Short mmCIF file of C-alpha atoms and ligand atoms in Angstrom, two decimals:
data_model
loop_
_atom_site.label_atom_id
_atom_site.label_comp_id
_atom_site.label_asym_id
_atom_site.label_seq_id
_atom_site.Cartn_x
_atom_site.Cartn_y
_atom_site.Cartn_z
CA MET A 1 -43.64 43.43 27.24
CA THR A 2 -44.25 43.88 23.55
CA THR A 3 -41.50 44.51 21.13
CA THR A 4 -41.70 46.55 18.00
CA PRO A 5 -40.63 44.70 14.84
CA VAL A 6 -37.63 46.22 13.22
CA LEU A 7 -38.01 46.89 9.57
CA THR A 8 -34.95 46.74 7.40
CA PRO A 9 -35.72 49.11 4.53
CA SER A 10 -32.80 48.03 2.43
CA ALA A 11 -33.69 44.33 2.61
CA ALA A 12 -33.57 42.88 -0.97
CA PRO A 13 -35.14 39.66 -2.03
CA ALA A 14 -32.97 36.61 -1.60
CA VAL A 15 -31.28 35.52 -4.80
CA LEU A 16 -31.82 31.82 -5.65
CA ASP A 17 -30.59 31.82 -9.22
CA ARG A 18 -29.35 34.45 -11.71
CA ILE A 19 -30.23 35.09 -15.33
CA GLU A 20 -27.06 34.48 -17.42
CA SER A 21 -28.32 35.37 -20.93
CA VAL A 22 -31.31 36.19 -23.06
CA THR A 23 -31.56 35.20 -26.70
CA LEU A 24 -34.09 36.97 -28.83
CA SER A 25 -35.20 35.73 -32.24
CA SER A 26 -37.44 37.44 -34.75
CA VAL A 27 -39.09 34.65 -36.72
CA THR A 28 -41.34 35.16 -39.75
CA LEU A 29 -43.85 32.29 -40.11
CA PRO A 30 -45.22 32.03 -43.67
CA LEU A 31 -48.91 31.15 -43.99
CA ALA A 32 -50.09 28.60 -46.50
CA ASP A 33 -52.75 30.94 -47.98
CA PRO A 34 -53.26 34.73 -47.72
CA ILE A 35 -55.77 35.23 -44.94
CA SER A 36 -58.71 37.67 -45.01
CA ASP A 37 -61.14 38.68 -42.42
CA ALA A 38 -63.64 41.63 -42.43
CA LYS A 39 -60.77 44.17 -42.10
CA VAL A 40 -59.58 43.27 -45.64
CA PHE A 41 -63.06 43.58 -47.06
CA THR A 42 -63.44 47.07 -45.54
CA GLY A 43 -60.09 48.08 -47.09
CA ARG A 44 -58.38 48.60 -43.74
CA GLN A 45 -55.81 45.82 -44.00
CA ARG A 46 -54.23 43.73 -46.70
CA PRO A 47 -54.55 39.88 -46.66
CA MET A 48 -52.17 38.37 -44.12
CA THR A 49 -49.39 36.25 -45.56
CA GLU A 50 -47.16 35.77 -42.54
CA VAL A 51 -47.00 36.18 -38.76
CA ALA A 52 -44.00 37.74 -37.05
CA PHE A 53 -42.88 36.02 -33.84
CA LEU A 54 -40.57 37.24 -31.14
CA PHE A 55 -39.07 34.30 -29.26
CA ALA A 56 -37.19 34.86 -25.97
CA GLU A 57 -34.90 32.11 -24.60
CA ILE A 58 -33.61 32.82 -21.03
CA ARG A 59 -30.81 30.85 -19.49
CA THR A 60 -29.82 30.87 -15.85
CA GLU A 61 -26.57 30.23 -13.96
CA ALA A 62 -28.21 27.02 -12.53
CA GLY A 63 -28.58 25.73 -16.11
CA LEU A 64 -32.30 26.19 -16.50
CA GLU A 65 -33.94 27.54 -19.69
CA GLY A 66 -37.24 29.28 -20.36
CA LEU A 67 -38.92 29.92 -23.74
CA GLY A 68 -41.46 32.58 -24.31
CA PHE A 69 -43.00 34.32 -27.30
CA SER A 70 -45.00 37.24 -28.53
CA TYR A 71 -46.20 37.89 -32.01
CA SER A 72 -47.49 40.47 -34.44
CA LYS A 73 -49.73 40.26 -37.43
CA ARG A 74 -48.93 42.47 -40.41
CA ALA A 75 -46.80 45.40 -39.09
CA GLY A 76 -45.00 45.48 -35.70
CA GLY A 77 -42.64 42.52 -35.55
CA PRO A 78 -39.42 44.50 -35.94
CA ALA A 79 -40.59 47.03 -33.36
CA GLN A 80 -41.22 44.31 -30.82
CA PHE A 81 -37.84 42.77 -31.44
CA ALA A 82 -36.04 46.13 -31.25
CA HIS A 83 -37.74 47.02 -27.98
CA ALA A 84 -37.00 43.61 -26.39
CA ARG A 85 -33.30 43.90 -27.42
CA GLU A 86 -33.19 47.32 -25.75
CA VAL A 87 -34.62 46.18 -22.35
CA ALA A 88 -33.27 42.57 -22.15
CA PRO A 89 -29.91 43.65 -20.60
CA ASP A 90 -31.99 44.72 -17.49
CA LEU A 91 -32.69 41.05 -16.82
CA VAL A 92 -29.05 39.80 -16.87
CA GLY A 93 -27.90 39.07 -13.27
CA GLU A 94 -31.45 39.15 -11.91
CA ASP A 95 -33.16 36.32 -10.08
CA PRO A 96 -35.63 34.90 -12.61
CA ASN A 97 -37.97 33.87 -9.81
CA ASP A 98 -38.97 37.44 -9.07
CA ILE A 99 -41.17 37.76 -12.08
CA ALA A 100 -43.51 40.52 -10.78
CA ARG A 101 -40.60 42.73 -9.90
CA LEU A 102 -38.82 42.06 -13.18
CA TRP A 103 -41.97 42.96 -15.20
CA THR A 104 -42.17 46.26 -13.42
CA LYS A 105 -38.50 46.89 -14.02
CA LEU A 106 -38.84 46.10 -17.77
CA VAL A 107 -41.92 48.25 -18.24
CA TRP A 108 -40.41 51.25 -16.56
CA ALA A 109 -37.20 50.87 -18.59
CA GLY A 110 -39.14 51.77 -21.69
CA ALA A 111 -42.14 53.64 -20.21
CA SER A 112 -41.49 56.64 -22.43
CA VAL A 113 -43.05 54.78 -25.39
CA GLY A 114 -45.97 53.78 -23.24
CA ARG A 115 -47.18 50.92 -21.03
CA SER A 116 -49.25 49.24 -23.68
CA GLY A 117 -48.80 48.33 -27.38
CA ALA A 118 -45.46 47.18 -28.84
CA SER A 119 -43.53 47.80 -25.66
CA THR A 120 -45.50 45.53 -23.45
CA GLN A 121 -45.75 42.97 -26.31
CA ALA A 122 -41.92 42.90 -26.35
CA ILE A 123 -41.88 42.39 -22.64
CA ALA A 124 -44.47 39.63 -22.94
CA ALA A 125 -42.00 37.36 -24.65
CA LEU A 126 -39.57 37.80 -21.81
CA ASP A 127 -42.39 37.42 -19.15
CA VAL A 128 -43.70 34.23 -20.70
CA ALA A 129 -40.11 32.81 -20.76
CA LEU A 130 -39.72 33.57 -17.06
CA TRP A 131 -43.00 31.72 -16.31
CA ASP A 132 -41.89 28.77 -18.49
CA LEU A 133 -38.65 28.74 -16.57
CA LYS A 134 -40.32 28.92 -13.22
CA ALA A 135 -42.68 26.06 -14.05
CA LYS A 136 -39.67 23.98 -15.35
CA ARG A 137 -37.77 24.66 -12.16
CA ALA A 138 -40.81 23.28 -10.20
CA GLY A 139 -41.08 20.32 -12.59
CA LEU A 140 -44.67 21.28 -13.32
CA PRO A 141 -46.78 22.15 -16.39
CA LEU A 142 -47.51 25.87 -16.25
CA ALA A 143 -51.19 25.22 -15.55
CA LYS A 144 -50.24 23.18 -12.45
CA LEU A 145 -47.88 25.89 -11.23
CA LEU A 146 -50.71 28.49 -11.50
CA GLY A 147 -53.30 26.12 -9.97
CA ALA A 148 -55.44 24.33 -12.53
CA HIS A 149 -59.17 23.83 -12.28
CA ARG A 150 -59.21 21.21 -15.00
CA ASP A 151 -56.87 19.04 -17.12
CA SER A 152 -58.50 19.97 -20.44
CA VAL A 153 -60.29 23.04 -21.81
CA ARG A 154 -63.23 23.33 -24.30
CA CYS A 155 -61.77 24.36 -27.66
CA TYR A 156 -63.10 25.80 -30.85
CA ASN A 157 -61.42 26.42 -34.21
CA THR A 158 -60.98 29.75 -35.97
CA SER A 159 -58.48 29.08 -38.67
CA GLY A 160 -60.92 27.19 -40.90
CA GLY A 161 -63.53 29.99 -40.94
CA PHE A 162 -62.07 32.97 -42.73
CA LEU A 163 -63.65 35.01 -45.47
CA HIS A 164 -61.20 34.29 -48.30
CA GLU A 165 -62.70 30.79 -48.50
CA SER A 166 -66.04 29.92 -49.90
CA VAL A 167 -68.81 28.68 -47.56
CA GLU A 168 -68.38 25.18 -49.08
CA GLN A 169 -64.73 25.25 -48.07
CA VAL A 170 -65.53 26.58 -44.65
CA ARG A 171 -68.03 23.67 -44.19
CA ASP A 172 -65.46 21.14 -45.28
CA ASN A 173 -62.90 22.72 -42.98
CA ALA A 174 -65.39 22.43 -40.10
CA THR A 175 -66.04 18.74 -40.79
CA ARG A 176 -62.30 17.98 -40.71
CA THR A 177 -61.80 20.11 -37.59
CA LEU A 178 -64.62 18.42 -35.64
CA GLU A 179 -63.20 14.96 -36.71
CA SER A 180 -59.86 16.01 -35.21
CA GLY A 181 -61.49 16.38 -31.75
CA VAL A 182 -62.05 20.19 -31.67
CA GLY A 183 -65.43 20.98 -30.19
CA GLY A 184 -66.67 24.26 -31.65
CA ILE A 185 -66.47 26.26 -34.90
CA LYS A 186 -66.14 29.99 -35.36
CA ILE A 187 -66.56 31.74 -38.71
CA LYS A 188 -65.83 35.32 -39.76
CA VAL A 189 -68.55 37.75 -40.62
CA GLY A 190 -68.53 41.51 -41.29
CA LEU A 191 -68.71 41.47 -45.03
CA PRO A 192 -69.89 44.65 -46.67
CA ASP A 193 -73.00 42.63 -47.75
CA SER A 194 -74.77 41.64 -44.55
CA ALA A 195 -77.14 39.35 -46.43
CA GLU A 196 -74.09 37.35 -47.57
CA ASP A 197 -72.96 37.13 -43.91
CA LEU A 198 -76.33 35.72 -42.97
CA ARG A 199 -76.25 33.20 -45.84
CA ARG A 200 -72.85 31.91 -44.73
CA VAL A 201 -73.87 31.65 -41.06
CA ARG A 202 -77.12 29.82 -42.03
CA ALA A 203 -75.24 27.40 -44.27
CA VAL A 204 -72.65 26.56 -41.65
CA ARG A 205 -75.31 26.22 -38.84
CA GLU A 206 -77.28 23.85 -41.02
CA HIS A 207 -74.08 21.90 -41.76
CA LEU A 208 -73.11 21.68 -38.10
CA GLY A 209 -76.57 20.90 -36.76
CA ASP A 210 -77.90 22.41 -33.49
CA ALA A 211 -75.53 20.68 -31.03
CA VAL A 212 -72.18 21.99 -32.26
CA PRO A 213 -71.05 25.19 -30.46
CA PHE A 214 -70.85 27.91 -33.10
CA MET A 215 -69.51 31.48 -32.92
CA VAL A 216 -69.13 34.39 -35.33
CA ASP A 217 -66.43 37.21 -35.42
CA ALA A 218 -66.94 40.57 -37.13
CA ASN A 219 -63.43 41.75 -36.39
CA GLN A 220 -64.64 45.26 -35.36
CA GLN A 221 -66.07 46.12 -38.75
CA TRP A 222 -69.70 46.99 -37.97
CA ASP A 223 -70.96 50.41 -36.89
CA ARG A 224 -73.37 50.56 -33.86
CA PRO A 225 -76.66 50.35 -35.97
CA THR A 226 -75.39 47.50 -38.11
CA ALA A 227 -74.11 45.58 -35.08
CA MET A 228 -77.48 45.90 -33.33
CA ARG A 229 -79.47 44.86 -36.46
CA MET A 230 -77.11 41.95 -37.17
CA GLY A 231 -77.07 40.93 -33.55
CA ARG A 232 -80.85 40.67 -33.56
CA ARG A 233 -80.86 38.65 -36.80
CA LEU A 234 -78.18 36.33 -35.48
CA GLU A 235 -80.16 35.44 -32.31
CA GLU A 236 -81.88 32.59 -34.18
CA PHE A 237 -78.64 30.69 -34.71
CA ASP A 238 -78.06 30.10 -30.97
CA LEU A 239 -74.46 31.32 -31.14
CA VAL A 240 -72.02 30.90 -28.23
CA TRP A 241 -71.01 34.49 -28.79
CA ILE A 242 -70.80 37.36 -31.31
CA GLU A 243 -67.13 38.43 -31.35
CA GLU A 244 -65.80 41.97 -31.89
CA PRO A 245 -69.02 43.39 -33.34
CA LEU A 246 -67.71 46.93 -32.90
CA ASP A 247 -64.52 48.90 -32.67
CA ALA A 248 -62.36 47.33 -29.86
CA TYR A 249 -62.29 50.61 -27.92
CA ASP A 250 -66.11 51.24 -28.11
CA ALA A 251 -66.86 50.00 -24.66
CA GLU A 252 -70.11 51.92 -24.42
CA GLY A 253 -71.38 50.47 -27.74
CA HIS A 254 -70.46 46.95 -26.64
CA ALA A 255 -72.31 47.53 -23.36
CA GLN A 256 -75.49 48.59 -25.31
CA LEU A 257 -75.32 45.39 -27.32
CA ALA A 258 -74.64 43.22 -24.27
CA ARG A 259 -77.78 44.57 -22.64
CA ALA A 260 -79.96 44.35 -25.71
CA LEU A 261 -79.06 40.88 -26.97
CA ASP A 262 -79.45 37.33 -25.59
CA THR A 263 -76.36 36.22 -27.50
CA PRO A 264 -73.24 36.85 -25.40
CA ILE A 265 -70.85 39.57 -26.60
CA ALA A 266 -67.12 38.74 -26.76
CA THR A 267 -64.24 41.06 -27.29
CA GLY A 268 -60.83 42.09 -25.94
CA GLU A 269 -58.25 40.56 -28.24
CA MET A 270 -57.05 43.90 -29.64
CA LEU A 271 -56.44 45.48 -26.14
CA THR A 272 -52.86 45.75 -24.95
CA SER A 273 -53.03 46.49 -21.22
CA VAL A 274 -54.85 45.56 -18.12
CA ALA A 275 -56.14 49.10 -17.93
CA GLU A 276 -57.91 48.83 -21.27
CA HIS A 277 -59.56 45.57 -20.24
CA HIS A 278 -60.54 46.99 -16.94
CA GLU A 279 -62.49 49.72 -18.82
CA LEU A 280 -64.42 47.06 -20.84
CA ILE A 281 -65.21 45.13 -17.65
CA ARG A 282 -66.15 48.26 -15.67
CA GLN A 283 -68.68 49.29 -18.29
CA GLY A 284 -70.27 45.92 -18.60
CA ALA A 285 -69.27 45.80 -22.22
CA VAL A 286 -68.48 42.11 -22.39
CA ASP A 287 -69.92 38.76 -21.52
CA VAL A 288 -66.87 36.72 -22.59
CA LEU A 289 -63.52 38.41 -22.14
CA GLN A 290 -60.91 37.56 -24.81
CA PRO A 291 -57.51 38.67 -23.50
CA ASP A 292 -54.33 37.82 -25.35
CA ALA A 293 -51.33 37.23 -23.04
CA PRO A 294 -48.70 38.21 -25.64
CA ARG A 295 -50.59 41.43 -26.33
CA VAL A 296 -51.30 42.54 -22.75
CA GLY A 297 -47.62 42.04 -21.60
CA GLY A 298 -47.48 38.39 -20.77
CA ILE A 299 -48.80 36.02 -18.17
CA THR A 300 -48.19 38.40 -15.21
CA GLN A 301 -50.63 40.84 -16.64
CA PHE A 302 -53.08 38.28 -17.93
CA LEU A 303 -53.48 36.85 -14.42
CA LYS A 304 -54.41 40.35 -13.14
CA LEU A 305 -57.21 40.80 -15.70
CA ALA A 306 -58.38 37.23 -15.25
CA ALA A 307 -58.91 38.06 -11.59
CA LEU A 308 -60.92 41.12 -12.62
CA ALA A 309 -63.00 39.01 -15.00
CA GLU A 310 -63.63 36.34 -12.34
CA HIS A 311 -64.82 39.01 -9.94
CA ARG A 312 -67.59 39.91 -12.54
CA ASN A 313 -68.30 36.18 -13.30
CA LEU A 314 -67.34 36.73 -16.99
CA GLY A 315 -66.69 34.00 -19.45
CA LEU A 316 -63.10 33.76 -20.71
CA ALA A 317 -61.82 32.83 -24.18
CA PRO A 318 -58.24 33.87 -24.68
CA HIS A 319 -57.30 34.95 -28.14
CA PHE A 320 -54.83 33.08 -30.38
CA ALA A 321 -51.52 31.53 -28.96
CA MET A 322 -53.23 28.41 -27.70
CA GLU A 323 -49.80 26.99 -26.69
CA ILE A 324 -49.76 29.65 -23.87
CA HIS A 325 -53.49 30.06 -23.37
CA VAL A 326 -54.39 26.48 -22.72
CA HIS A 327 -52.56 26.77 -19.40
CA LEU A 328 -54.04 30.08 -18.44
CA ALA A 329 -57.53 28.93 -19.36
CA ALA A 330 -57.18 25.76 -17.33
CA ALA A 331 -56.42 28.03 -14.30
CA TYR A 332 -59.62 30.16 -14.74
CA PRO A 333 -62.44 29.10 -12.42
CA ILE A 334 -65.37 29.53 -14.78
CA GLU A 335 -65.35 26.93 -17.62
CA PRO A 336 -63.53 28.83 -20.45
CA TRP A 337 -62.82 28.20 -24.05
CA VAL A 338 -59.43 28.13 -25.86
CA GLU A 339 -59.07 29.11 -29.46
CA HIS A 340 -57.64 26.49 -31.85
CA PHE A 341 -55.45 27.74 -34.65
CA ASP A 342 -53.25 25.34 -36.60
CA TRP A 343 -50.97 28.03 -37.99
CA LEU A 344 -48.30 27.65 -35.27
CA HIS A 345 -47.79 23.91 -35.78
CA PRO A 346 -44.57 24.28 -37.84
CA LEU A 347 -42.90 26.25 -35.01
CA PHE A 348 -43.09 23.64 -32.28
CA HIS A 349 -42.14 20.01 -32.08
CA GLU A 350 -45.06 19.19 -29.77
CA ARG A 351 -48.81 19.06 -30.56
CA LEU A 352 -51.67 19.83 -28.15
CA GLU A 353 -54.02 16.89 -28.02
CA THR A 354 -57.57 17.63 -28.96
CA ARG A 355 -60.14 14.96 -28.11
CA GLU A 356 -63.98 14.98 -27.61
CA GLY A 357 -64.17 18.74 -27.99
CA ARG A 358 -61.42 19.63 -25.61
CA MET A 359 -57.76 20.52 -25.66
CA HIS A 360 -55.76 18.53 -23.20
CA LEU A 361 -52.85 19.62 -21.13
CA SER A 362 -49.67 17.58 -21.36
CA ASP A 363 -47.60 16.60 -18.39
CA ARG A 364 -44.53 18.30 -19.90
CA PRO A 365 -43.05 21.00 -17.57
CA GLY A 366 -43.48 24.67 -18.37
CA LEU A 367 -45.41 25.57 -21.54
CA GLY A 368 -44.37 22.18 -22.87
CA VAL A 369 -43.12 23.37 -26.24
CA THR A 370 -39.75 23.45 -28.00
CA LEU A 371 -38.70 25.23 -31.19
CA THR A 372 -38.30 23.27 -34.44
CA ASP A 373 -35.40 23.61 -36.91
CA ARG A 374 -37.91 25.19 -39.33
CA ALA A 375 -38.58 27.93 -36.75
CA ARG A 376 -34.82 28.38 -36.47
CA ALA A 377 -34.59 28.58 -40.26
CA TRP A 378 -37.30 31.33 -40.42
CA THR A 379 -35.27 33.58 -38.04
CA VAL A 380 -34.74 36.96 -39.64
CA ASP A 381 -33.03 38.73 -36.73
CA ARG A 382 -31.27 37.50 -33.58
CA ALA A 383 -29.65 39.05 -30.54
CA HIS A 384 -27.79 37.34 -27.68
CA VAL A 385 -27.67 39.47 -24.51
CA ASP A 386 -25.35 38.38 -21.70
CA THR A 387 -24.19 41.66 -20.25
CA ALA A 388 -26.26 43.74 -17.84
CA ARG A 389 -26.90 47.39 -18.63
MG1 MG B 1 -61.21 37.45 -33.17
#
């Protein structure tokens, strides 16, 4: 005789621990020099002098702590902080292990302002903190919790290749960066004078030699004809990729470039949801996907689009936030790249080791980072949440 299983519709997940409090900090990181990419030269943005970080620290009744962060360049930091403060009470009393369910709860709490943009970026800080906490509970580096394919990831530097510096300075920066163990060099292009772009690219390629991996990034400032013309002229430099040649939302234009050029096309950093990335992937717009976990809503969402990217055999080069992304890149099956920026060094006690062109995972549990006193001192707003809504 067979028996019919009895479903218990009210069954709730078992509770193994509970979130006691969430502390949110809005931190303004000053940059040593005002930073300019192509968006400044086209008049769309002012030079960047600081980066706003949203840190989330989650404590549980069992005495565990998780640290996560999100960020915003130029405008948006106060909005991320305000949204996180509004939804954080929904976490208090919840089991921090149930991250997927909690992400859904948080996004629906504020769904009226959308499930992308500043709202999901606010949730990202909380989501990353929950993943940090889960990995610490397991006693594992985050990459190991996710399932790592490697213990180090190819890395390239961006922070030495901006447009406010002369090509001589960019070449000196590249020399120092390569000596520090970083493997590749990316420089910014997209100047109003394309001939000047090509002069800078040629000068840096000649300085690096043929063997060093080299990328360029136009930060969305070319139109379609310019991107095609520049793409063809750049083929001779054997670039690893051309990044953001077009507006981030022009999937069709990127797909045309990807078909026409031998040099791979990379984009995705400006997108703030899995759905937006899915559209790029669906249209064949990208050879190297560049998701940003803090921008797309955290690690939970990043893993979904990494699965989509793997299904299409795409390259992966997560944008910025290497302290998070080194773990996520290590867990991607196809050999990825991680982007090296030195800007965040003052925020964390720990340094990621770069050696022989690769960034190495540490054996510290979780993300493996802790906040410095300087990061605390740069806090401009703080909220401690220990009461459920
Ligand atoms: Mg970029």
